[in-house]
Amino acid sequence: MKNISDKILNWYFSKKLLPHWCVLMLDCAIVGFAGVFVFWMFTKPIFFAFNFERALHSVILFMLLSVVGFKLFHIYSSVVRYSSFVDLMKVAYGNLLNMVLAIGVSQWIYYCHIGYFHYFFIRHVITIFIIATLLMWGMRIVIKKLYEMVSEDSKAMQTLIFGSMEGGVALAKSIRSQRPAKFNLRGFISHDGSFKNHIIMGVNVYEANEKLEVVIKKEAIKAVLVSPLRINSFQNNESLQDMFINAGVKIYMANNLKEWKAGDDMTDVQLKEVSVEDLLPRDEIKIDMASVGQELTGKRVLITGAAGSIGSEMVRQVAVYKPAAMMLIDQAETPEHDVRLMMSKEFPEIEAKTVVTSICKADRMERLFAEFKPDYVFHAAAYKHVPMMEDNPSEAVQNNIYGTKVIADLSVKYGVKKFVMVSTDKAVNPTNVMGCSKRICEIYTQALSKVCNTQFVTTRFGNVLGSNGSVIPLFKKQIKEGGPVTVTDPDIIRYFMLIPEACKLVLEAGTKGHGGEIFVFDMGKPVKIVDLAKRMIQLSNAKNVEIKFTGLRPGEKLFEEVLNEQENSKPSFHEKIRIAEVREYDYEKVSKQIDDLIEISKNYDDMAIVKKMKEIVPEYISKNSKYEELDKKTNIK
């Protein structure tokens, strides 16, 4: 018998939606049934028998009147199987209107002594529509529940949702409406314990503690979905993350929600399985993008390194504010072509010129500046790989330092309002050629800012997740190949930031800076690279992947700083951005030293180049490098 009923239900729910007139007929029939039931309930059997025909006429009249309320509130237009609280409230409002109309009609029957109809007292009419409302609610709830039971996929993962308030509930409604179902909701996790032992949407709310392990095993939980309002809370709860990962539970977050607010719909939400970047602890960074937009809208913006990880994201974020025109410069042809395609697709209304060239070509840069006349310059072009620059210091000087000098000098010559340079935490107490080259760039632009009208602003931050030089792409490749995953040292730590976060901070610092500042970003909590590797191996479900320690690379530090020992910082307009109080340099002296360094680099004598770099930046002490002997000679003297 059960198999037959299941087949009938499956047949019904596999068909197209019921026509509106069918829903209307059902609702009217419920009103009719409620009327007859109330008449029977409030009368004696003999009175019921002799007055049934007149009462039925009144009930039919009530049914016809009900169409008014059903029409005004579009009750029969809703899809019954997807009924929500809003739909139930519409039923109540419609029946409330119908009840008022029915009371009016009953009074008309009474005062006009129309014998064709039976007079229903006001209390009877109210009872009819209370029962009708309850039955109409019940019909919708039962059909919705049957639909959920019939359409439930046996392959759907037993699921918990982290976050028991608006975001979690909205997410729960979204997954329950998905067909075929991928997730089967088994409960909510209260992020702060305030809803523990409660029931929401028919499932339990659990506290985020060690007892959750029992629930995971008992309910055979295979997935956890994170509410968009609780992502930061989840990211900073490493013990909870470890509990899920160790239990083999997959973690999902919303993929296409930019800024979800309470009350927003999640019908089209796309859930993605998290990567290690999504789980790193961080505090939410709020940026005053409105003021950034006011600065950039209608301006001419030039971006160097526009095809790189940071540069390409800068391009996207600047383009949102509709600048008058953009010039995008990079020497990498294929990535630059990708940027061109992205701009033509996503921002076709913006005039964007993509230029393939090197910033070291002074004559080409001169012509581009003369033609474009930028208002803002965002300088992200640089060689950044520490081991590569350690082996090729001449390129670090000629690209990073000379290239920056070319762009900075042209910015002054052609009246650029603001020049924003992207620097690195490796410029602080540098131990390698790359870090020192960026420190020299900082020194030059800061000194230049004091002798011209162009405002030079430097932004300094650490590693960005997902960038071309990040360890994460390397670890992913090594895990995919079965290992080993190579980590230089068990104690090495790094600060990490998402590319969009870093770019937003660059934009705010750059547009709000007044010139001469070095802005230092709060990178949050440092992460041990070996822990990062272990977490990535666990998330990938890879088996027998080992971690191999290879030793620090030339010029590499165990940890990065954001200020050197002689520097302090002061607060700025943003709690995540501080202003470094650094030593000031005389422009004429610095410019002469850098010119000498550039000339020396043309001889490609590594030792001579690095020796000169150390003269300009005395705090540059090499580590794990052939250039350490230069420091020894200095100490002997």
XYZ file of C-alpha atoms in Angstrom:
637
model
C 0.000 0.000 0.000
C 2.868 2.354 0.895
C 4.508 1.777 -2.486
C 1.261 2.690 -4.246
C 0.911 5.916 -2.223
C 4.539 6.816 -2.904
C 3.987 6.315 -6.636
C 0.891 8.524 -6.556
C 2.784 11.290 -4.715
C 5.747 11.037 -7.047
C 3.410 11.241 -10.056
C 1.667 14.314 -8.647
C 4.814 16.221 -7.730
C 6.508 15.371 -11.031
C 3.732 17.132 -12.946
C 3.526 20.822 -13.720
C 2.200 23.233 -11.139
C -1.522 23.182 -10.381
C -3.468 25.765 -12.414
C -4.574 28.817 -10.444
C -8.238 27.902 -10.819
C -7.611 24.539 -9.122
C -6.084 26.260 -6.083
C -8.993 28.716 -6.052
C -11.534 25.847 -6.171
C -9.776 24.069 -3.298
C -9.756 27.203 -1.132
C -13.434 27.896 -1.876
C -14.282 24.282 -1.065
C -12.528 24.691 2.302
C -14.671 27.763 3.041
C -17.766 25.729 2.089
C -16.774 22.837 4.316
C -16.063 25.205 7.217
C -19.499 26.808 6.781
C -21.378 23.500 6.802
C -19.303 22.249 9.762
C -20.009 25.380 11.841
C -23.738 25.205 11.003
C -23.822 21.570 12.187
C -21.720 22.360 15.302
C -23.948 25.218 16.511
C -27.424 23.687 15.786
C -29.477 20.759 16.996
C -29.859 17.741 14.656
C -33.544 18.403 13.827
C -32.872 22.105 13.124
C -29.887 21.128 10.998
C -32.048 18.800 8.884
C -34.909 21.266 8.281
C -32.677 24.340 7.646
C -29.788 22.693 5.783
C -30.888 23.927 2.317
C -31.106 27.601 3.377
C -27.810 27.310 5.276
C -26.157 25.795 2.190
C -27.317 28.791 0.126
C -25.635 31.136 2.639
C -22.473 29.052 2.633
C -22.336 29.125 -1.193
C -22.751 32.899 -1.011
C -19.823 33.050 1.442
C -17.765 30.943 -0.982
C -18.465 33.383 -3.795
C -17.605 36.351 -1.568
C -14.295 34.690 -0.669
C -13.097 35.118 -4.222
C -12.778 38.863 -3.473
C -10.198 38.383 -0.710
C -8.410 35.610 -2.599
C -8.106 37.866 -5.648
C -6.972 41.022 -3.831
C -4.218 39.176 -1.935
C -3.261 36.831 -4.841
C -3.718 33.811 -2.589
C -4.322 31.294 -5.372
C -1.378 32.656 -7.438
C 1.207 31.265 -5.000
C 2.820 27.891 -5.679
C 1.413 25.677 -2.917
C 4.409 23.344 -2.691
C 6.690 26.350 -2.065
C 4.456 28.096 0.487
C 6.237 30.402 2.899
C 5.293 32.421 5.964
C 4.460 35.343 3.668
C 1.989 33.154 1.740
C 0.315 32.039 4.979
C -0.060 35.646 6.080
C -1.708 36.476 2.741
C -4.212 33.690 3.413
C -4.966 35.212 6.821
C -5.381 38.742 5.397
C -7.616 37.498 2.586
C -9.851 35.554 4.957
C -10.018 38.533 7.319
C -11.411 40.634 4.463
C -13.778 37.821 3.479
C -15.019 37.591 7.066
C -15.896 41.294 7.130
C -17.787 40.926 3.851
C -19.609 37.819 5.122
C -20.670 39.602 8.327
C -22.056 42.441 6.227
C -23.986 40.039 4.013
C -25.352 38.171 7.050
C -26.637 41.423 8.517
C -28.244 42.258 5.171
C -30.007 38.871 5.144
C -31.249 39.432 8.694
C -32.613 42.956 8.194
C -34.165 42.212 4.800
C -35.767 38.957 6.063
C -34.654 37.062 2.974
C -35.963 33.550 3.574
C -33.927 31.994 0.785
C -30.812 32.268 2.996
C -30.110 31.215 6.570
C -28.887 33.924 8.943
C -25.497 33.246 10.529
C -24.702 35.100 13.748
C -21.488 37.146 13.825
C -19.785 34.604 16.111
C -20.679 31.880 13.592
C -19.156 33.812 10.691
C -15.973 34.496 12.665
C -15.704 30.787 13.523
C -16.195 29.810 9.876
C -13.275 31.921 8.719
C -11.002 30.923 11.607
C -11.544 27.264 10.695
C -11.163 28.039 6.965
C -7.873 29.865 7.619
C -6.511 26.985 9.700
C -7.528 24.414 7.086
C -6.017 26.454 4.234
C -2.802 26.797 6.206
C -2.837 23.088 6.972
C -3.373 22.162 3.324
C -0.386 24.225 2.235
C 1.872 22.932 5.008
C 0.949 19.302 4.337
C 1.494 19.637 0.576
C 4.828 21.407 1.163
C 5.934 18.679 3.589
C 4.852 15.875 1.265
C 6.724 17.537 -1.571
C 9.872 17.771 0.561
C 9.554 14.093 1.535
C 8.952 12.876 -2.014
C 11.625 15.052 -3.606
C 14.270 14.422 -0.951
C 17.305 12.950 -2.637
C 18.808 9.948 -0.866
C 22.203 11.237 -1.990
C 21.699 14.586 -0.215
C 24.297 15.252 2.489
C 23.180 15.449 6.114
C 23.920 19.070 6.946
C 24.376 21.546 9.788
C 24.278 25.325 9.333
C 26.663 27.519 11.339
C 24.625 30.551 12.340
C 21.117 30.329 13.755
C 19.833 33.830 13.051
C 18.753 35.630 9.857
C 21.604 34.475 7.629
C 21.380 30.847 8.743
C 17.593 30.723 8.376
C 17.752 32.312 4.916
C 20.399 29.766 3.919
C 18.218 26.926 5.271
C 15.230 28.108 3.225
C 17.429 28.264 0.151
C 18.754 24.704 0.414
C 15.295 23.330 1.206
C 13.959 24.794 -2.028
C 16.752 23.315 -4.166
C 15.765 20.494 -6.511
C 17.324 18.028 -6.680
C 18.288 18.491 -3.049
C 22.005 18.472 -2.295
C 21.755 19.185 1.448
C 19.402 17.703 4.043
C 19.162 20.078 7.023
C 19.697 18.355 10.374
C 20.305 21.336 12.642
C 21.789 24.747 13.303
C 24.941 25.645 15.244
C 24.583 28.705 17.454
C 27.726 30.817 17.054
C 27.389 32.284 20.560
C 25.248 29.706 22.370
C 22.251 32.049 22.658
C 19.899 29.708 20.793
C 21.096 26.367 22.157
C 18.388 23.784 22.940
C 15.914 25.723 20.775
C 14.203 24.436 17.640
C 14.210 26.421 14.386
C 12.454 25.272 11.220
C 11.778 21.922 12.864
C 15.420 21.079 13.670
C 17.569 21.440 16.778
C 20.018 24.248 17.533
C 23.347 23.046 18.941
C 26.124 24.868 20.749
C 29.566 25.115 19.139
C 31.490 23.001 21.654
C 32.999 19.535 22.026
C 29.521 17.932 22.333
C 29.047 18.702 18.666
C 31.261 15.709 17.837
C 28.530 13.421 19.192
C 25.929 15.129 17.013
C 28.144 14.770 13.940
C 28.441 11.016 14.480
C 24.811 10.471 15.520
C 23.320 12.403 12.595
C 26.002 11.212 10.119
C 26.767 14.851 9.251
C 28.645 15.224 5.971
C 28.480 18.995 5.376
C 28.460 22.293 7.258
C 27.203 25.484 5.626
C 28.414 28.809 7.005
C 25.925 31.670 7.235
C 27.107 34.770 5.330
C 26.642 36.788 8.538
C 28.901 34.438 10.535
C 31.890 33.957 8.222
C 34.285 35.996 10.385
C 33.156 34.182 13.527
C 33.757 30.829 11.817
C 37.161 31.874 10.451
C 38.338 32.744 13.960
C 37.136 29.459 15.504
C 40.011 27.156 14.569
C 39.015 24.424 17.024
C 35.594 24.133 15.371
C 37.200 24.039 11.932
C 39.538 21.264 13.053
C 36.601 19.300 14.468
C 34.840 19.313 11.110
C 37.973 18.650 9.053
C 39.082 15.749 11.265
C 35.572 14.250 11.062
C 35.667 14.402 7.265
C 32.862 16.978 7.158
C 32.877 19.251 4.098
C 32.598 22.985 4.758
C 30.720 25.290 2.379
C 30.415 29.059 2.129
C 28.427 31.318 -0.174
C 30.356 31.950 -3.380
C 28.370 34.720 -5.051
C 27.230 36.943 -2.181
C 29.224 40.188 -2.201
C 27.603 41.840 0.804
C 24.620 39.965 2.212
C 22.382 41.845 4.639
C 19.669 40.523 6.946
C 16.424 40.262 5.024
C 18.069 39.688 1.638
C 16.981 36.746 -0.487
C 19.249 33.740 -1.042
C 17.311 32.069 -3.830
C 20.252 32.148 -6.229
C 22.962 31.455 -3.676
C 25.866 29.351 -4.922
C 27.739 27.362 -2.304
C 31.378 26.409 -2.772
C 33.493 24.021 -0.770
C 35.987 26.098 1.183
C 39.671 26.354 0.426
C 42.343 27.059 3.019
C 42.165 30.775 2.155
C 38.569 30.869 3.378
C 39.516 29.441 6.779
C 42.420 31.663 7.763
C 41.603 33.721 10.879
C 40.896 37.365 10.118
C 38.755 40.235 11.276
C 36.318 41.861 8.918
C 37.839 44.850 7.122
C 35.417 47.694 6.438
C 36.475 50.232 3.866
C 35.013 53.663 3.167
C 34.665 52.941 -0.536
C 32.228 55.831 -1.021
C 34.989 58.365 -0.416
C 37.311 56.359 -2.686
C 34.682 56.559 -5.408
C 34.378 60.319 -5.013
C 38.121 60.651 -5.616
C 38.353 58.355 -8.645
C 35.078 58.958 -10.507
C 35.726 60.912 -13.696
C 39.527 60.836 -13.217
C 42.237 59.471 -15.502
C 43.949 56.520 -13.805
C 47.191 54.796 -14.813
C 48.097 51.412 -13.287
C 51.465 49.699 -13.709
C 51.761 45.960 -13.202
C 48.119 45.846 -14.277
C 48.226 42.169 -15.257
C 49.638 40.937 -11.941
C 47.740 39.530 -8.974
C 47.457 42.861 -7.177
C 47.397 45.011 -10.299
C 44.530 43.164 -12.018
C 42.388 43.373 -8.894
C 43.206 47.075 -8.656
C 41.972 47.435 -12.217
C 38.626 45.824 -11.332
C 38.120 47.856 -8.176
C 39.027 51.180 -9.802
C 36.822 50.473 -12.834
C 33.766 50.133 -10.572
C 33.945 53.889 -9.878
C 33.748 54.842 -13.543
C 36.983 56.763 -14.099
C 37.127 58.925 -17.223
C 39.815 56.657 -18.714
C 42.324 53.998 -17.655
C 45.780 53.134 -18.935
C 46.911 49.634 -17.950
C 50.615 48.842 -18.317
C 52.356 45.470 -18.002
C 55.148 43.677 -19.838
C 53.495 40.213 -19.602
C 51.627 39.885 -22.902
C 49.210 37.025 -22.220
C 48.040 38.173 -18.765
C 47.706 41.706 -20.174
C 45.506 40.316 -22.939
C 43.353 38.661 -20.267
C 42.949 42.046 -18.581
C 41.886 43.586 -21.885
C 39.230 40.884 -22.381
C 38.012 41.334 -18.803
C 37.623 45.097 -19.241
C 35.767 44.772 -22.554
C 33.379 42.256 -21.012
C 32.772 43.689 -17.535
C 33.371 47.434 -18.104
C 32.736 48.089 -21.806
C 31.693 51.681 -21.118
C 35.136 52.636 -19.743
C 37.905 53.769 -22.070
C 40.726 51.400 -21.145
C 44.015 51.271 -23.038
C 46.157 48.181 -22.407
C 49.850 48.705 -23.094
C 52.449 45.919 -23.295
C 55.818 47.410 -22.350
C 58.341 47.702 -19.541
C 58.296 50.597 -17.094
C 62.071 50.780 -17.578
C 61.666 52.139 -21.120
C 61.866 55.804 -20.217
C 61.168 57.129 -23.721
C 58.051 54.958 -24.110
C 56.806 55.944 -20.661
C 57.409 59.621 -21.499
C 55.202 59.361 -24.594
C 52.450 57.488 -22.701
C 52.372 60.091 -19.917
C 52.357 62.939 -22.421
C 49.413 61.399 -24.310
C 47.357 60.143 -21.370
C 48.042 62.816 -18.715
C 46.927 60.722 -15.705
C 45.433 62.191 -12.535
C 46.240 59.130 -10.428
C 49.051 56.572 -10.751
C 48.906 53.225 -8.941
C 52.344 51.645 -9.181
C 52.223 47.867 -8.630
C 54.863 46.761 -11.154
C 57.842 45.008 -9.563
C 59.889 41.841 -9.491
C 58.909 40.191 -6.212
C 60.355 36.664 -5.956
C 63.028 36.733 -3.267
C 65.298 33.893 -4.550
C 65.160 35.201 -8.137
C 66.209 38.705 -7.144
C 68.880 37.304 -4.830
C 70.459 35.722 -7.915
C 69.788 38.728 -10.168
C 70.345 41.943 -8.180
C 70.944 43.955 -11.373
C 67.342 43.239 -12.454
C 66.012 44.212 -9.030
C 67.775 47.563 -9.393
C 66.906 48.188 -13.043
C 63.260 47.099 -12.813
C 62.152 47.821 -9.267
C 64.281 50.906 -8.493
C 64.936 52.471 -11.888
C 61.422 51.618 -13.114
C 59.900 53.277 -10.051
C 62.140 56.320 -10.528
C 61.020 56.656 -14.156
C 57.312 56.501 -13.258
C 57.728 58.788 -10.220
C 59.697 61.451 -12.128
C 57.184 61.437 -14.981
C 54.342 61.774 -12.497
C 55.930 64.977 -11.226
C 56.665 66.262 -14.742
C 53.119 65.727 -16.013
C 51.291 66.978 -12.927
C 49.897 63.740 -11.534
C 47.789 64.527 -8.467
C 48.663 61.379 -6.528
C 51.142 58.534 -6.922
C 50.401 55.382 -4.891
C 53.152 52.779 -4.612
C 52.559 49.174 -3.565
C 55.423 48.101 -1.290
C 56.018 45.051 0.913
C 56.754 44.098 4.516
C 60.032 42.664 3.189
C 61.235 46.288 2.902
C 61.389 46.435 6.716
C 64.837 45.475 8.054
C 65.491 43.845 4.673
C 67.463 40.612 4.567
C 67.322 40.167 0.794
C 67.849 42.085 -2.433
C 64.170 42.250 -3.312
C 63.174 43.734 0.050
C 66.013 46.248 -0.075
C 65.082 47.324 -3.610
C 61.534 48.093 -2.425
C 62.871 50.000 0.597
C 64.964 52.160 -1.736
C 61.810 52.835 -3.778
C 60.052 53.928 -0.579
C 62.939 56.237 0.326
C 63.028 57.839 -3.114
C 59.292 58.527 -3.439
C 59.045 59.829 0.124
C 61.966 62.201 -0.409
C 60.566 63.309 -3.785
C 57.198 64.087 -2.184
C 58.822 66.893 -0.155
C 60.069 68.784 -3.208
C 57.078 68.648 -5.597
C 53.304 69.095 -5.793
C 52.528 65.451 -6.592
C 51.459 63.526 -3.479
C 53.479 60.311 -3.105
C 51.889 57.659 -0.901
C 53.370 54.242 -0.071
C 51.349 51.211 1.078
C 53.160 48.397 2.834
C 51.697 44.927 3.489
C 52.612 41.233 3.532
C 51.697 38.175 1.509
C 48.446 38.077 -0.409
C 46.563 34.823 -0.694
C 46.191 33.444 -4.191
C 48.841 35.678 -5.728
C 51.249 34.232 -8.254
C 54.029 34.172 -5.675
C 51.961 32.691 -2.839
C 52.823 29.323 -1.308
C 49.223 28.163 -1.681
C 49.284 27.471 -5.455
C 52.578 25.610 -4.939
C 51.138 23.499 -2.103
C 48.041 22.677 -4.168
C 50.221 21.452 -7.025
C 52.399 19.368 -4.696
C 49.369 17.789 -2.977
C 47.807 16.963 -6.349
C 51.043 15.222 -7.352
C 51.023 13.167 -4.141
C 53.647 15.174 -2.265
C 55.862 15.872 -0.593
C 54.757 19.367 0.396
C 57.904 21.458 0.836
C 58.186 23.942 3.712
C 61.455 25.779 4.249
C 61.435 25.748 8.074
C 59.092 24.370 10.776
C 59.066 27.754 12.553
C 58.551 30.061 9.585
C 55.492 32.332 9.872
C 53.867 34.789 7.515
C 51.093 37.371 7.517
C 48.397 36.848 4.907
C 45.683 38.996 3.378
C 43.171 38.404 0.608
C 43.886 40.182 -2.673
C 40.562 42.123 -2.682
C 41.140 43.203 0.943
C 44.658 44.379 0.196
C 43.535 46.328 -2.873
C 40.697 48.033 -1.016
C 43.134 49.157 1.666
C 45.536 50.396 -1.030
C 42.739 52.412 -2.629
C 41.588 53.949 0.637
C 45.106 54.707 1.861
C 46.097 56.056 -1.535
C 43.128 58.353 -2.018
C 43.088 59.633 1.581
C 46.841 60.094 1.986
C 48.221 63.620 1.731
C 51.697 62.733 0.473
C 54.890 61.470 2.101
C 53.181 58.790 4.215
C 54.064 55.114 4.378
C 50.851 53.324 5.305
C 51.250 50.016 7.131
C 48.361 47.523 7.000
C 47.262 45.475 9.985
C 47.653 41.963 8.600
C 45.913 40.228 11.516
C 47.301 37.071 13.073
C 50.464 35.483 11.651
C 50.152 31.943 10.290
C 52.709 29.154 10.635
C 53.400 27.868 7.131
C 53.657 24.273 8.325
C 50.161 24.540 9.874
C 48.912 25.959 6.587
C 50.375 22.967 4.748
C 48.777 20.497 7.184
C 45.376 22.177 6.835
C 45.565 22.057 3.025
C 46.428 18.354 3.093
C 43.455 17.661 5.391
C 41.034 19.693 3.269
C 42.097 17.880 0.112
C 41.446 14.464 1.744
C 44.802 13.399 0.358
C 46.359 10.323 1.901
C 50.011 9.724 2.803
C 51.180 13.194 1.735
C 54.289 14.109 3.714
C 55.732 17.501 4.628
C 59.411 17.981 3.830
C 61.542 20.762 5.345
C 64.048 22.138 2.826
C 65.788 24.908 4.801
C 65.493 28.680 4.454
C 66.116 30.014 0.973
C 68.708 32.715 0.292
C 67.566 35.988 1.841
C 64.511 34.454 3.524
C 63.381 35.442 7.066
C 61.617 33.298 9.618
C 59.121 36.105 10.106
C 58.340 39.424 8.434
C 58.030 42.772 10.189
C 55.978 45.782 9.214
C 58.178 48.371 10.988
C 61.893 48.391 11.607
C 63.483 48.824 15.014
C 63.893 52.584 14.580
C 60.373 53.182 13.398
C 57.141 53.783 15.293
C 53.667 54.236 13.920
C 50.676 56.440 14.557
C 46.966 55.900 13.879
C 45.300 56.985 10.650
C 41.763 57.370 9.354
C 41.282 53.557 9.493
C 41.824 51.162 12.390
C 43.523 48.649 10.059
C 45.906 51.246 8.607
C 48.702 52.923 10.535
C 51.240 55.520 9.423
C 54.897 54.557 9.801
C 57.097 57.251 11.355
C 60.247 56.620 9.338
C 63.510 58.415 8.890
C 63.450 61.260 6.400
C 66.013 61.554 3.618
C 67.337 64.504 1.649
C 66.101 64.261 -1.935
C 69.298 65.481 -3.656
C 71.471 63.053 -1.703
C 69.152 60.069 -2.216
C 68.705 60.803 -5.913
C 72.491 60.910 -6.413
C 72.984 57.613 -4.553
C 70.286 55.894 -6.609
C 71.718 57.199 -9.874
C 75.107 55.775 -8.859
C 73.458 52.441 -7.983
C 71.746 52.259 -11.377
C 75.069 52.890 -13.136
C 76.776 50.180 -11.073
C 73.988 47.719 -11.962
C 74.839 48.052 -15.642
C 78.148 46.257 -14.958
C 76.231 43.223 -13.578
C 78.673 42.813 -10.687
C 76.459 41.282 -7.994
C 78.730 42.107 -5.064
C 79.278 45.720 -6.144
C 75.524 46.223 -6.638
C 74.546 44.797 -3.238
C 77.359 46.696 -1.502
C 75.941 49.966 -2.815
C 72.418 48.937 -1.779
C 73.681 48.356 1.760
C 75.216 51.845 1.795
C 71.821 53.361 0.964
C 69.935 51.116 3.408
C 72.255 50.478 6.389
C 69.707 48.191 8.105
C 69.934 45.754 5.158
C 71.616 42.683 6.682
C 71.734 39.625 4.434
C 70.542 36.251 5.719
C 71.424 32.825 4.366
C 73.043 34.507 1.363
C 76.405 34.913 -0.355
C 76.140 38.627 0.406
C 76.631 37.987 4.142
C 80.382 38.450 3.649
C 79.726 42.113 2.823
C 78.223 42.545 6.289
C 81.258 40.879 7.859
C 83.614 43.272 6.084
C 81.535 46.194 7.327
C 81.722 44.918 10.894
C 85.520 44.493 10.666
C 85.857 48.116 9.667
